Tab-separated table of C-alpha atoms in Angstrom:
chain	number	residue	atom	x	y	z
A	1	MET	CA	-14.620	-16.349	17.856
A	2	SER	CA	-13.990	-18.316	14.656
A	3	ALA	CA	-10.652	-18.665	12.925
A	4	GLU	CA	-10.285	-17.039	9.515
A	5	ALA	CA	-10.111	-19.530	6.634
A	6	PRO	CA	-6.680	-19.831	4.982
A	7	PHE	CA	-6.312	-17.596	1.941
A	8	SER	CA	-3.680	-17.530	-0.743
A	9	ASN	CA	-3.196	-15.459	-3.883
A	10	ARG	CA	-0.332	-14.840	-6.291
A	11	LEU	CA	0.954	-11.738	-4.453
A	12	GLY	CA	0.912	-13.494	-1.084
A	13	ARG	CA	2.613	-16.606	-2.458
A	14	SER	CA	5.318	-14.510	-4.139
A	15	LEU	CA	6.035	-12.564	-0.977
A	16	ALA	CA	6.020	-15.734	1.153
A	17	LEU	CA	9.115	-16.860	-0.764
A	18	LEU	CA	10.924	-13.776	0.532
A	19	GLU	CA	10.482	-14.970	4.126
A	20	ARG	CA	13.524	-17.190	3.453
A	21	VAL	CA	15.663	-14.068	2.995
A	22	PRO	CA	17.557	-13.083	6.168
A	23	ALA	CA	15.505	-10.608	8.251
A	24	PRO	CA	17.864	-7.629	7.771
A	25	LEU	CA	17.475	-7.928	3.969
A	26	ARG	CA	13.735	-8.641	3.801
A	27	THR	CA	12.526	-5.020	3.446
A	28	ARG	CA	14.962	-4.450	0.596
A	29	ALA	CA	13.976	-7.707	-1.128
A	30	ARG	CA	10.249	-6.953	-0.740
A	31	SER	CA	10.741	-3.414	-2.066
A	32	LEU	CA	12.737	-4.600	-5.085
A	33	ALA	CA	10.151	-7.278	-5.909
A	34	ILE	CA	7.226	-4.834	-5.731
A	35	GLY	CA	9.240	-2.160	-7.582
A	36	ARG	CA	9.842	-4.518	-10.504
A	37	VAL	CA	6.117	-5.079	-10.939
A	38	VAL	CA	4.972	-1.521	-10.158
A	39	LYS	CA	7.734	0.485	-11.821
A	40	PHE	CA	6.854	3.872	-10.332
A	41	VAL	CA	7.162	2.440	-6.805
A	42	GLY	CA	10.728	1.403	-7.635
A	43	THR	CA	11.530	4.721	-9.329
A	44	ALA	CA	10.350	6.677	-6.268
A	45	GLY	CA	12.385	4.466	-3.934
A	46	LEU	CA	9.466	3.400	-1.741
A	47	ARG	CA	10.331	0.853	0.972
A	48	VAL	CA	7.829	-1.924	1.656
A	49	GLU	CA	8.492	-2.323	5.381
A	50	GLU	CA	5.573	-4.633	6.160
A	51	LEU	CA	2.996	-6.349	3.997
A	52	THR	CA	0.387	-8.757	5.328
A	53	PRO	CA	-3.291	-9.285	4.490
A	54	GLU	CA	-4.085	-7.020	7.474
A	55	ARG	CA	-1.506	-4.244	7.136
A	56	ALA	CA	0.856	-2.504	4.736
A	57	SER	CA	3.553	-0.103	5.890
A	58	ILE	CA	5.341	1.803	3.126
A	59	ALA	CA	8.015	4.465	3.672
A	60	VAL	CA	9.983	6.973	1.644
A	61	LYS	CA	13.069	8.925	2.642
A	62	ASN	CA	13.142	12.666	2.043
A	63	ARG	CA	15.768	12.659	-0.692
A	64	ALA	CA	16.333	14.886	-3.712
A	65	ALA	CA	14.506	12.595	-6.173
A	66	VAL	CA	11.186	12.980	-4.309
A	67	GLN	CA	11.500	16.538	-2.978
A	68	ASN	CA	9.397	19.570	-3.804
A	69	HIS	CA	10.670	23.135	-4.196
A	70	ILE	CA	10.748	23.722	-0.403
A	71	GLY	CA	12.745	20.601	0.455
A	72	GLY	CA	9.899	18.390	1.684
A	73	VAL	CA	8.492	15.201	0.209
A	74	HIS	CA	6.572	16.185	-2.942
A	75	ALA	CA	2.760	16.041	-2.894
A	76	ALA	CA	2.793	13.437	-5.667
A	77	ALA	CA	5.204	11.244	-3.676
A	78	MET	CA	3.013	11.534	-0.563
A	79	THR	CA	-0.001	10.499	-2.608
A	80	LEU	CA	1.934	7.618	-4.192
A	81	LEU	CA	2.886	6.436	-0.706
A	82	ALA	CA	-0.761	6.235	0.409
A	83	GLU	CA	-1.948	4.757	-2.897
A	84	THR	CA	0.745	2.070	-2.705
A	85	ALA	CA	-0.005	1.115	0.906
A	86	THR	CA	-3.758	0.875	0.330
A	87	GLY	CA	-3.355	-0.902	-3.005
A	88	LEU	CA	-0.960	-3.503	-1.630
A	89	VAL	CA	-3.109	-4.374	1.370
A	90	VAL	CA	-6.100	-4.776	-0.976
A	91	GLY	CA	-3.886	-6.770	-3.346
A	92	MET	CA	-3.019	-9.201	-0.572
A	93	ASN	CA	-6.732	-10.036	-0.294
A	94	VAL	CA	-7.958	-10.064	-3.895
A	95	PRO	CA	-8.372	-13.579	-5.358
A	96	ASP	CA	-6.305	-14.352	-8.464
A	97	ASP	CA	-9.349	-14.196	-10.761
A	98	ARG	CA	-9.977	-10.519	-9.903
A	99	VAL	CA	-8.059	-7.293	-10.381
A	100	PRO	CA	-7.839	-4.360	-7.936
A	101	VAL	CA	-8.139	-0.819	-9.313
A	102	ILE	CA	-8.170	2.516	-7.566
A	103	LYS	CA	-11.578	4.109	-8.074
A	104	TRP	CA	-10.991	7.512	-6.479
A	105	LEU	CA	-8.769	9.253	-3.993
A	106	ARG	CA	-8.829	12.356	-1.878
A	107	VAL	CA	-5.788	13.984	-0.331
A	108	ASP	CA	-6.007	16.939	2.054
A	109	PHE	CA	-2.708	18.675	2.744
A	110	LYS	CA	-2.709	19.916	6.348
A	111	ARG	CA	0.844	21.128	6.971
A	112	ARG	CA	4.453	20.911	5.795
A	113	SER	CA	6.090	17.556	6.272
A	114	LYS	CA	9.307	17.012	8.217
A	115	GLY	CA	11.745	14.387	6.974
A	116	GLY	CA	10.721	11.059	5.528
A	117	MET	CA	7.187	9.728	5.441
A	118	ARG	CA	5.321	6.509	6.162
A	119	ALA	CA	1.871	5.303	5.108
A	120	VAL	CA	0.129	2.523	7.022
A	121	ALA	CA	-2.995	0.976	5.531
A	122	THR	CA	-5.090	-1.589	7.378
A	123	LEU	CA	-8.001	-3.910	6.699
A	124	GLY	CA	-10.150	-5.578	9.345
A	125	GLY	CA	-11.593	-9.061	9.129
A	126	ALA	CA	-14.919	-7.908	7.690
A	127	GLU	CA	-13.214	-5.926	4.921
A	128	ARG	CA	-10.899	-8.827	4.038
A	129	ALA	CA	-13.857	-11.222	3.912
A	130	LEU	CA	-15.792	-8.816	1.670
A	131	ILE	CA	-12.913	-8.559	-0.827
A	132	ARG	CA	-12.352	-12.303	-0.883
A	133	SER	CA	-16.001	-13.344	-1.189
A	134	THR	CA	-17.507	-10.684	-3.470
A	135	GLU	CA	-16.914	-10.863	-7.223
A	136	ARG	CA	-16.909	-7.077	-7.563
A	137	GLY	CA	-17.068	-4.309	-5.016
A	138	GLU	CA	-15.358	-1.291	-3.549
A	139	LEU	CA	-14.260	0.106	-0.212
A	140	VAL	CA	-12.384	3.022	1.298
A	141	VAL	CA	-9.210	1.622	2.819
A	142	PRO	CA	-8.116	3.176	6.137
A	143	CYS	CA	-4.687	4.775	5.801
A	144	THR	CA	-2.589	7.064	7.984
A	145	VAL	CA	0.356	9.014	6.585
A	146	THR	CA	2.904	10.414	9.045
A	147	ASP	CA	6.257	12.143	8.761
A	148	ASP	CA	9.413	11.651	10.822
A	149	SER	CA	8.028	13.910	13.566
A	150	GLY	CA	5.062	11.544	13.994
A	151	ALA	CA	2.560	14.149	12.765
A	152	ALA	CA	0.156	13.604	9.863
A	153	PRO	CA	0.822	16.282	7.224
A	154	ILE	CA	-1.861	14.825	4.960
A	155	GLU	CA	-5.179	13.067	5.398
A	156	VAL	CA	-6.171	10.581	2.709
A	157	GLN	CA	-9.130	8.591	1.509
A	158	MET	CA	-8.436	5.899	-1.064
A	159	CYS	CA	-11.328	3.967	-2.577
A	160	TRP	CA	-10.340	0.658	-4.146
A	161	ALA	CA	-12.547	-1.495	-6.348
A	162	TRP	CA	-12.104	-5.056	-7.563
A	163	THR	CA	-13.596	-6.679	-10.625
A	164	PRO	CA	-13.227	-10.003	-12.441
A	165	LYS	CA	-10.212	-10.261	-14.761
A	166	ARG	CA	-11.092	-10.023	-18.439
């Protein structure tokens, strides 16, 4: 088993600075930092609970600003949650001379949600190596979206691409 080579990009370096923030405030600091760059994430009140090159965990509370007409988290907010988690985990692995873009997405709504929601996106070693070593490419990023009951009201597929910056 070989150790993974050290990797650093602008997003990772920026977030590393937040490790100095006391642990109880880190989620809030991370969320504010991401929300300033990706405005809609801040507007929707998404919480960046965890963000590493291997995993992103993003949550949203079921509050009036993100609710649908039946009191659950709106379909658009659920989709934003998954898109944000997958995009951030890809972003943690894209070299600074490339840009990540969502290529396509699919969302299947299976049942009503209960309470708040959480999306967890992950990348294995092979996927991280592919993103880091290939000038342009694409991949479907594994992501699970669950509600407060632990069930998965939606199933998602998010395909991310990366290309050289212009």
